[in-house]
Amino acid sequence: MKGTLITIEGGEGGGKSTQIARLHDYLIEQGHAVIVTREPGGTPIAERIRDLLLDPDNDDLVSMAELLLYEAARAQHVGELILPALHSGTIVLCDRFYDSTVAYQGAGRHIAPADVETLNNLATCGLEPDITILFDLPPEEGLKRAKGDTAGDRIEKEAIEFHERVREGYLKLADEHPDRIHTIDALKSIDEVSQDIRDIIDSALVTQEA
Ligand code: TMP
């Protein structure tokens, strides 16, 4: 595979979108071909699945159906967009990928890790990110930022304990994959976080090219 898959992960309200836009501009300035995409979503079909998943009225969605919908959106996204882009040598900057499922459906919803892993493998055809940036911050702070004055989407509306488990799930993943997952303190200023990300990406891309 010629391209590079960079995934951006973390709980709610970590400021991923701002940083993804900045990283995109930075990589373009460096002369790379880059696309920005997201999960769930990234293609018309996967975006329709996203609407179902985040609709706050879908309170009745059971955990296994939720997991399968995230994986269905992912399978479509990987097959239609990510794999062809990587084959053409593009850097794919993806807002969330399968680590989200390990953290939210595995740690958050208590679905067996082996089942999550099996489905992640099926949906991605075994594709793994080259570099993952994890935005870490306390869930109370993140939820305050993400929801503002609104009630929040279907996931944001979950109890704080759910979001605490998600955070722990992510930190455990980062421990297990120290070469791939780089944890960032999302409470730092926007400029400091941008600089941290550039440093990580610069050295990871150099290592990859060597
Ligand atoms: P966001 O990308 O705008 O933050 O919204 C996506 C929401 O879906 C977010 O609450 C995390 C959640 N999610 C999962 O629960 N599992 C997944 O596999 C993915 C990709 C996202």
PDB file of C-alpha atoms and ligand atoms in Angstrom:
ATOM      1  CA  MET A   1       0.000   0.000   0.000  1.00  0.00           C
ATOM      2  CA  LYS A   2       1.540   3.354  -1.030  1.00  0.00           C
ATOM      3  CA  GLY A   3      -0.536   5.817   1.015  1.00  0.00           C
ATOM      4  CA  THR A   4      -0.659   6.500   4.740  1.00  0.00           C
ATOM      5  CA  LEU A   5      -3.662   6.130   7.025  1.00  0.00           C
ATOM      6  CA  ILE A   6      -3.663   8.639   9.888  1.00  0.00           C
ATOM      7  CA  THR A   7      -6.538   8.304  12.370  1.00  0.00           C
ATOM      8  CA  ILE A   8      -7.638  10.814  14.979  1.00  0.00           C
ATOM      9  CA  GLU A   9      -9.336   9.449  18.087  1.00  0.00           C
ATOM     10  CA  GLY A  10     -10.691  10.469  21.475  1.00  0.00           C
ATOM     11  CA  GLY A  11     -13.772  11.126  23.565  1.00  0.00           C
ATOM     12  CA  GLU A  12     -16.268  13.920  23.008  1.00  0.00           C
ATOM     13  CA  GLY A  13     -15.244  17.578  22.682  1.00  0.00           C
ATOM     14  CA  GLY A  14     -11.490  17.119  22.332  1.00  0.00           C
ATOM     15  CA  GLY A  15     -11.203  19.580  19.428  1.00  0.00           C
ATOM     16  CA  LYS A  16     -10.482  16.979  16.742  1.00  0.00           C
ATOM     17  CA  SER A  17     -12.156  18.871  13.874  1.00  0.00           C
ATOM     18  CA  THR A  18     -10.099  22.045  14.307  1.00  0.00           C
ATOM     19  CA  GLN A  19      -6.878  20.073  14.490  1.00  0.00           C
ATOM     20  CA  ILE A  20      -7.737  17.875  11.505  1.00  0.00           C
ATOM     21  CA  ALA A  21      -8.326  20.994   9.368  1.00  0.00           C
ATOM     22  CA  ARG A  22      -4.964  22.415  10.506  1.00  0.00           C
ATOM     23  CA  LEU A  23      -3.122  19.145   9.892  1.00  0.00           C
ATOM     24  CA  HIS A  24      -4.687  18.870   6.448  1.00  0.00           C
ATOM     25  CA  ASP A  25      -3.393  22.344   5.508  1.00  0.00           C
ATOM     26  CA  TYR A  26       0.042  21.544   6.930  1.00  0.00           C
ATOM     27  CA  LEU A  27       0.369  18.308   4.934  1.00  0.00           C
ATOM     28  CA  ILE A  28      -0.798  20.021   1.731  1.00  0.00           C
ATOM     29  CA  GLU A  29       1.865  22.724   2.279  1.00  0.00           C
ATOM     30  CA  GLN A  30       4.425  19.904   2.509  1.00  0.00           C
ATOM     31  CA  GLY A  31       3.355  18.756  -0.967  1.00  0.00           C
ATOM     32  CA  HIS A  32       1.371  15.648   0.027  1.00  0.00           C
ATOM     33  CA  ALA A  33      -1.882  14.468  -1.573  1.00  0.00           C
ATOM     34  CA  VAL A  34      -4.359  14.346   1.325  1.00  0.00           C
ATOM     35  CA  ILE A  35      -8.033  13.599   1.872  1.00  0.00           C
ATOM     36  CA  VAL A  36     -10.003  14.196   5.061  1.00  0.00           C
ATOM     37  CA  THR A  37     -12.795  11.834   5.966  1.00  0.00           C
ATOM     38  CA  ARG A  38     -14.662  10.595   9.042  1.00  0.00           C
ATOM     39  CA  GLU A  39     -16.375   7.691  10.764  1.00  0.00           C
ATOM     40  CA  PRO A  40     -19.125   6.909  10.938  1.00  0.00           C
ATOM     41  CA  GLY A  41     -19.564   8.391   7.465  1.00  0.00           C
ATOM     42  CA  GLY A  42     -17.259   9.462   4.655  1.00  0.00           C
ATOM     43  CA  THR A  43     -19.423   8.169   1.774  1.00  0.00           C
ATOM     44  CA  PRO A  44     -23.107   8.821   0.967  1.00  0.00           C
ATOM     45  CA  ILE A  45     -24.249   5.393   2.235  1.00  0.00           C
ATOM     46  CA  ALA A  46     -22.111   5.542   5.388  1.00  0.00           C
ATOM     47  CA  GLU A  47     -23.348   9.097   6.098  1.00  0.00           C
ATOM     48  CA  ARG A  48     -26.933   7.759   6.051  1.00  0.00           C
ATOM     49  CA  ILE A  49     -25.923   5.132   8.606  1.00  0.00           C
ATOM     50  CA  ARG A  50     -24.305   7.945  10.653  1.00  0.00           C
ATOM     51  CA  ASP A  51     -27.623   9.806  10.764  1.00  0.00           C
ATOM     52  CA  LEU A  52     -29.313   6.709  12.194  1.00  0.00           C
ATOM     53  CA  LEU A  53     -26.562   6.192  14.769  1.00  0.00           C
ATOM     54  CA  LEU A  54     -26.468   9.742  16.088  1.00  0.00           C
ATOM     55  CA  ASP A  55     -30.191  10.533  16.003  1.00  0.00           C
ATOM     56  CA  PRO A  56     -31.094  11.277  19.668  1.00  0.00           C
ATOM     57  CA  ASP A  57     -34.589   9.838  19.019  1.00  0.00           C
ATOM     58  CA  ASN A  58     -33.132   6.358  18.411  1.00  0.00           C
ATOM     59  CA  ASP A  59     -33.011   5.569  22.133  1.00  0.00           C
ATOM     60  CA  ASP A  60     -34.182   2.009  21.483  1.00  0.00           C
ATOM     61  CA  LEU A  61     -31.118   1.006  19.468  1.00  0.00           C
ATOM     62  CA  VAL A  62     -29.673  -2.096  21.153  1.00  0.00           C
ATOM     63  CA  SER A  63     -25.905  -2.369  21.649  1.00  0.00           C
ATOM     64  CA  MET A  64     -25.355  -5.187  19.154  1.00  0.00           C
ATOM     65  CA  ALA A  65     -27.309  -3.376  16.426  1.00  0.00           C
ATOM     66  CA  GLU A  66     -25.303  -0.245  17.201  1.00  0.00           C
ATOM     67  CA  LEU A  67     -22.036  -2.157  16.850  1.00  0.00           C
ATOM     68  CA  LEU A  68     -23.123  -3.730  13.555  1.00  0.00           C
ATOM     69  CA  LEU A  69     -24.219  -0.370  12.141  1.00  0.00           C
ATOM     70  CA  TYR A  70     -20.842   1.214  12.973  1.00  0.00           C
ATOM     71  CA  GLU A  71     -19.166  -1.756  11.268  1.00  0.00           C
ATOM     72  CA  ALA A  72     -21.476  -1.575   8.245  1.00  0.00           C
ATOM     73  CA  ALA A  73     -20.643   2.105   7.800  1.00  0.00           C
ATOM     74  CA  ARG A  74     -16.949   1.248   8.158  1.00  0.00           C
ATOM     75  CA  ALA A  75     -17.036  -1.576   5.591  1.00  0.00           C
ATOM     76  CA  GLN A  76     -18.604   0.785   3.043  1.00  0.00           C
ATOM     77  CA  HIS A  77     -16.149   3.579   3.873  1.00  0.00           C
ATOM     78  CA  VAL A  78     -13.076   1.341   3.641  1.00  0.00           C
ATOM     79  CA  GLY A  79     -14.187  -0.347   0.413  1.00  0.00           C
ATOM     80  CA  GLU A  80     -15.458   2.719  -1.408  1.00  0.00           C
ATOM     81  CA  LEU A  81     -13.059   5.438  -0.269  1.00  0.00           C
ATOM     82  CA  ILE A  82     -10.138   4.524   2.013  1.00  0.00           C
ATOM     83  CA  LEU A  83      -8.581   1.559   0.195  1.00  0.00           C
ATOM     84  CA  PRO A  84      -8.715   3.168  -3.279  1.00  0.00           C
ATOM     85  CA  ALA A  85      -7.199   6.395  -1.861  1.00  0.00           C
ATOM     86  CA  LEU A  86      -4.374   4.494  -0.139  1.00  0.00           C
ATOM     87  CA  HIS A  87      -3.688   2.501  -3.305  1.00  0.00           C
ATOM     88  CA  SER A  88      -3.267   5.767  -5.220  1.00  0.00           C
ATOM     89  CA  GLY A  89      -0.658   6.994  -2.702  1.00  0.00           C
ATOM     90  CA  THR A  90      -2.833   9.501  -0.830  1.00  0.00           C
ATOM     91  CA  ILE A  91      -2.581  10.364   2.864  1.00  0.00           C
ATOM     92  CA  VAL A  92      -5.977   9.592   4.386  1.00  0.00           C
ATOM     93  CA  LEU A  93      -6.756  11.677   7.460  1.00  0.00           C
ATOM     94  CA  CYS A  94      -9.640   9.928   9.175  1.00  0.00           C
ATOM     95  CA  ASP A  95     -11.644  11.393  12.067  1.00  0.00           C
ATOM     96  CA  ARG A  96     -12.174   8.172  14.095  1.00  0.00           C
ATOM     97  CA  PHE A  97     -11.635   4.575  12.961  1.00  0.00           C
ATOM     98  CA  TYR A  98     -11.830   1.150  14.594  1.00  0.00           C
ATOM     99  CA  ASP A  99     -10.239   2.231  17.901  1.00  0.00           C
ATOM    100  CA  SER A 100     -13.492   4.155  18.481  1.00  0.00           C
ATOM    101  CA  THR A 101     -15.374   0.859  18.367  1.00  0.00           C
ATOM    102  CA  VAL A 102     -12.997  -0.764  20.850  1.00  0.00           C
ATOM    103  CA  ALA A 103     -13.440   2.210  23.213  1.00  0.00           C
ATOM    104  CA  TYR A 104     -17.178   2.979  22.773  1.00  0.00           C
ATOM    105  CA  GLN A 105     -18.777  -0.406  22.033  1.00  0.00           C
ATOM    106  CA  GLY A 106     -16.124  -2.556  23.770  1.00  0.00           C
ATOM    107  CA  ALA A 107     -15.253  -0.581  26.924  1.00  0.00           C
ATOM    108  CA  GLY A 108     -18.338   1.684  26.898  1.00  0.00           C
ATOM    109  CA  ARG A 109     -21.074  -0.883  26.135  1.00  0.00           C
ATOM    110  CA  HIS A 110     -19.266  -3.938  27.571  1.00  0.00           C
ATOM    111  CA  ILE A 111     -19.330  -5.918  24.310  1.00  0.00           C
ATOM    112  CA  ALA A 112     -16.745  -8.740  24.381  1.00  0.00           C
ATOM    113  CA  PRO A 113     -13.393  -7.463  23.046  1.00  0.00           C
ATOM    114  CA  ALA A 114     -12.945 -10.575  20.868  1.00  0.00           C
ATOM    115  CA  ASP A 115     -16.293  -9.928  19.127  1.00  0.00           C
ATOM    116  CA  VAL A 116     -15.393  -6.266  18.517  1.00  0.00           C
ATOM    117  CA  GLU A 117     -12.006  -7.295  17.134  1.00  0.00           C
ATOM    118  CA  THR A 118     -13.514  -9.881  14.789  1.00  0.00           C
ATOM    119  CA  LEU A 119     -15.989  -7.380  13.376  1.00  0.00           C
ATOM    120  CA  ASN A 120     -13.340  -4.651  13.099  1.00  0.00           C
ATOM    121  CA  ASN A 121     -11.188  -7.040  11.059  1.00  0.00           C
ATOM    122  CA  LEU A 122     -14.070  -7.969   8.787  1.00  0.00           C
ATOM    123  CA  ALA A 123     -15.112  -4.360   8.189  1.00  0.00           C
ATOM    124  CA  THR A 124     -11.587  -3.142   7.431  1.00  0.00           C
ATOM    125  CA  CYS A 125     -10.343  -6.205   5.486  1.00  0.00           C
ATOM    126  CA  GLY A 126      -7.502  -6.202   8.053  1.00  0.00           C
ATOM    127  CA  LEU A 127      -6.423  -2.618   7.303  1.00  0.00           C
ATOM    128  CA  GLU A 128      -4.620  -0.935  10.231  1.00  0.00           C
ATOM    129  CA  PRO A 129      -3.846   2.767  10.718  1.00  0.00           C
ATOM    130  CA  ASP A 130      -0.190   3.759  10.280  1.00  0.00           C
ATOM    131  CA  ILE A 131      -0.396   6.591  12.828  1.00  0.00           C
ATOM    132  CA  THR A 132      -3.088   7.324  15.425  1.00  0.00           C
ATOM    133  CA  ILE A 133      -3.381  10.522  17.460  1.00  0.00           C
ATOM    134  CA  LEU A 134      -5.435  10.154  20.635  1.00  0.00           C
ATOM    135  CA  PHE A 135      -6.944  13.336  22.115  1.00  0.00           C
ATOM    136  CA  ASP A 136      -7.239  12.768  25.853  1.00  0.00           C
ATOM    137  CA  LEU A 137      -9.241  14.937  28.248  1.00  0.00           C
ATOM    138  CA  PRO A 138     -11.591  14.453  31.220  1.00  0.00           C
ATOM    139  CA  PRO A 139     -15.092  13.565  29.941  1.00  0.00           C
ATOM    140  CA  GLU A 140     -16.850  16.273  32.026  1.00  0.00           C
ATOM    141  CA  GLU A 141     -14.809  18.932  30.246  1.00  0.00           C
ATOM    142  CA  GLY A 142     -15.202  17.326  26.813  1.00  0.00           C
ATOM    143  CA  LEU A 143     -18.967  16.941  27.151  1.00  0.00           C
ATOM    144  CA  LYS A 144     -19.328  20.552  28.271  1.00  0.00           C
ATOM    145  CA  ARG A 145     -17.483  21.662  25.140  1.00  0.00           C
ATOM    146  CA  ALA A 146     -19.258  19.237  22.788  1.00  0.00           C
ATOM    147  CA  LYS A 147     -22.828  19.806  23.918  1.00  0.00           C
ATOM    148  CA  GLY A 148     -22.805  23.519  24.765  1.00  0.00           C
ATOM    149  CA  ASP A 149     -26.411  24.378  25.558  1.00  0.00           C
ATOM    150  CA  THR A 150     -27.872  21.408  23.637  1.00  0.00           C
ATOM    151  CA  ALA A 151     -28.988  17.990  24.950  1.00  0.00           C
ATOM    152  CA  GLY A 152     -26.370  16.361  22.713  1.00  0.00           C
ATOM    153  CA  ASP A 153     -26.575  13.529  20.179  1.00  0.00           C
ATOM    154  CA  ARG A 154     -27.459   9.914  21.053  1.00  0.00           C
ATOM    155  CA  ILE A 155     -23.932   9.122  22.301  1.00  0.00           C
ATOM    156  CA  GLU A 156     -23.245  12.462  24.005  1.00  0.00           C
ATOM    157  CA  LYS A 157     -26.455  11.921  26.014  1.00  0.00           C
ATOM    158  CA  GLU A 158     -24.965   8.807  27.676  1.00  0.00           C
ATOM    159  CA  ALA A 159     -24.140   8.893  31.410  1.00  0.00           C
ATOM    160  CA  ILE A 160     -20.779  10.225  32.533  1.00  0.00           C
ATOM    161  CA  GLU A 161     -19.782   6.674  33.654  1.00  0.00           C
ATOM    162  CA  PHE A 162     -20.099   5.525  30.028  1.00  0.00           C
ATOM    163  CA  HIS A 163     -17.755   8.305  28.899  1.00  0.00           C
ATOM    164  CA  GLU A 164     -15.301   7.465  31.706  1.00  0.00           C
ATOM    165  CA  ARG A 165     -15.160   3.857  30.474  1.00  0.00           C
ATOM    166  CA  VAL A 166     -14.563   5.118  26.918  1.00  0.00           C
ATOM    167  CA  ARG A 167     -11.625   7.212  28.140  1.00  0.00           C
ATOM    168  CA  GLU A 168     -10.158   4.247  30.051  1.00  0.00           C
ATOM    169  CA  GLY A 169     -10.659   2.062  26.972  1.00  0.00           C
ATOM    170  CA  TYR A 170      -8.672   4.488  24.851  1.00  0.00           C
ATOM    171  CA  LEU A 171      -5.846   4.814  27.393  1.00  0.00           C
ATOM    172  CA  LYS A 172      -5.579   1.019  27.591  1.00  0.00           C
ATOM    173  CA  LEU A 173      -5.365   0.837  23.791  1.00  0.00           C
ATOM    174  CA  ALA A 174      -2.620   3.477  23.819  1.00  0.00           C
ATOM    175  CA  ASP A 175      -0.675   1.366  26.347  1.00  0.00           C
ATOM    176  CA  GLU A 176      -1.046  -1.686  24.156  1.00  0.00           C
ATOM    177  CA  HIS A 177       0.055   0.060  20.941  1.00  0.00           C
ATOM    178  CA  PRO A 178       2.773   2.531  21.955  1.00  0.00           C
ATOM    179  CA  ASP A 179       4.345   2.647  18.484  1.00  0.00           C
ATOM    180  CA  ARG A 180       1.115   3.487  16.675  1.00  0.00           C
ATOM    181  CA  ILE A 181      -0.974   5.493  19.152  1.00  0.00           C
ATOM    182  CA  HIS A 182       0.317   8.903  20.302  1.00  0.00           C
ATOM    183  CA  THR A 183      -1.625  10.472  23.169  1.00  0.00           C
ATOM    184  CA  ILE A 184      -2.075  14.249  23.262  1.00  0.00           C
ATOM    185  CA  ASP A 185      -3.247  16.368  26.190  1.00  0.00           C
ATOM    186  CA  ALA A 186      -6.341  17.985  24.644  1.00  0.00           C
ATOM    187  CA  LEU A 187      -6.545  20.549  27.476  1.00  0.00           C
ATOM    188  CA  LYS A 188      -3.514  22.364  26.027  1.00  0.00           C
ATOM    189  CA  SER A 189      -4.038  25.438  23.824  1.00  0.00           C
ATOM    190  CA  ILE A 190      -5.031  24.965  20.177  1.00  0.00           C
ATOM    191  CA  ASP A 191      -1.575  26.087  18.991  1.00  0.00           C
ATOM    192  CA  GLU A 192       0.256  23.797  21.407  1.00  0.00           C
ATOM    193  CA  VAL A 193      -1.838  20.812  20.320  1.00  0.00           C
ATOM    194  CA  SER A 194      -1.201  21.647  16.624  1.00  0.00           C
ATOM    195  CA  GLN A 195       2.534  21.748  17.283  1.00  0.00           C
ATOM    196  CA  ASP A 196       2.471  18.428  19.165  1.00  0.00           C
ATOM    197  CA  ILE A 197       0.616  16.828  16.254  1.00  0.00           C
ATOM    198  CA  ARG A 198       3.050  18.197  13.664  1.00  0.00           C
ATOM    199  CA  ASP A 199       5.998  16.844  15.630  1.00  0.00           C
ATOM    200  CA  ILE A 200       4.409  13.392  15.840  1.00  0.00           C
ATOM    201  CA  ILE A 201       3.437  13.304  12.165  1.00  0.00           C
ATOM    202  CA  ASP A 202       6.812  14.624  10.941  1.00  0.00           C
ATOM    203  CA  SER A 203       8.782  11.981  12.784  1.00  0.00           C
ATOM    204  CA  ALA A 204       6.329   9.177  11.927  1.00  0.00           C
ATOM    205  CA  LEU A 205       6.373  10.044   8.217  1.00  0.00           C
ATOM    206  CA  VAL A 206      10.198  10.163   8.202  1.00  0.00           C
ATOM    207  CA  THR A 207      10.347   6.745   9.896  1.00  0.00           C
ATOM    208  CA  GLN A 208       7.842   5.382   7.389  1.00  0.00           C
ATOM    209  CA  GLU A 209       9.804   6.659   4.382  1.00  0.00           C
ATOM    210  CA  ALA A 210      13.144   5.332   5.734  1.00  0.00           C
TER     211      ALA A 210
HETATM  212  P1  TMP B   1     -18.120  12.407  16.110  1.00  0.00           P
HETATM  213  O1  TMP B   1     -17.186  11.720  15.177  1.00  0.00           O
HETATM  214  O2  TMP B   1     -18.756  13.577  15.506  1.00  0.00           O
HETATM  215  O3  TMP B   1     -17.536  12.611  17.456  1.00  0.00           O
HETATM  216  O4  TMP B   1     -19.405  11.445  16.337  1.00  0.00           O
HETATM  217  C1  TMP B   1     -19.363  10.110  16.259  1.00  0.00           C
HETATM  218  C2  TMP B   1     -19.924   9.492  17.513  1.00  0.00           C
HETATM  219  O5  TMP B   1     -20.013   8.073  17.315  1.00  0.00           O
HETATM  220  C3  TMP B   1     -19.047   9.721  18.750  1.00  0.00           C
HETATM  221  O6  TMP B   1     -19.891   9.861  19.883  1.00  0.00           O
HETATM  222  C4  TMP B   1     -18.308   8.410  18.884  1.00  0.00           C
HETATM  223  C5  TMP B   1     -19.257   7.397  18.309  1.00  0.00           C
HETATM  224  N1  TMP B   1     -18.617   6.219  17.705  1.00  0.00           N
HETATM  225  C6  TMP B   1     -18.813   4.968  18.279  1.00  0.00           C
HETATM  226  O7  TMP B   1     -19.484   4.849  19.294  1.00  0.00           O
HETATM  227  N2  TMP B   1     -18.235   3.895  17.671  1.00  0.00           N
HETATM  228  C7  TMP B   1     -17.508   3.972  16.504  1.00  0.00           C
HETATM  229  O8  TMP B   1     -17.014   2.965  16.000  1.00  0.00           O
HETATM  230  C8  TMP B   1     -17.327   5.301  15.927  1.00  0.00           C
HETATM  231  C9  TMP B   1     -16.543   5.438  14.660  1.00  0.00           C
HETATM  232  C10 TMP B   1     -17.894   6.366  16.553  1.00  0.00           C
END
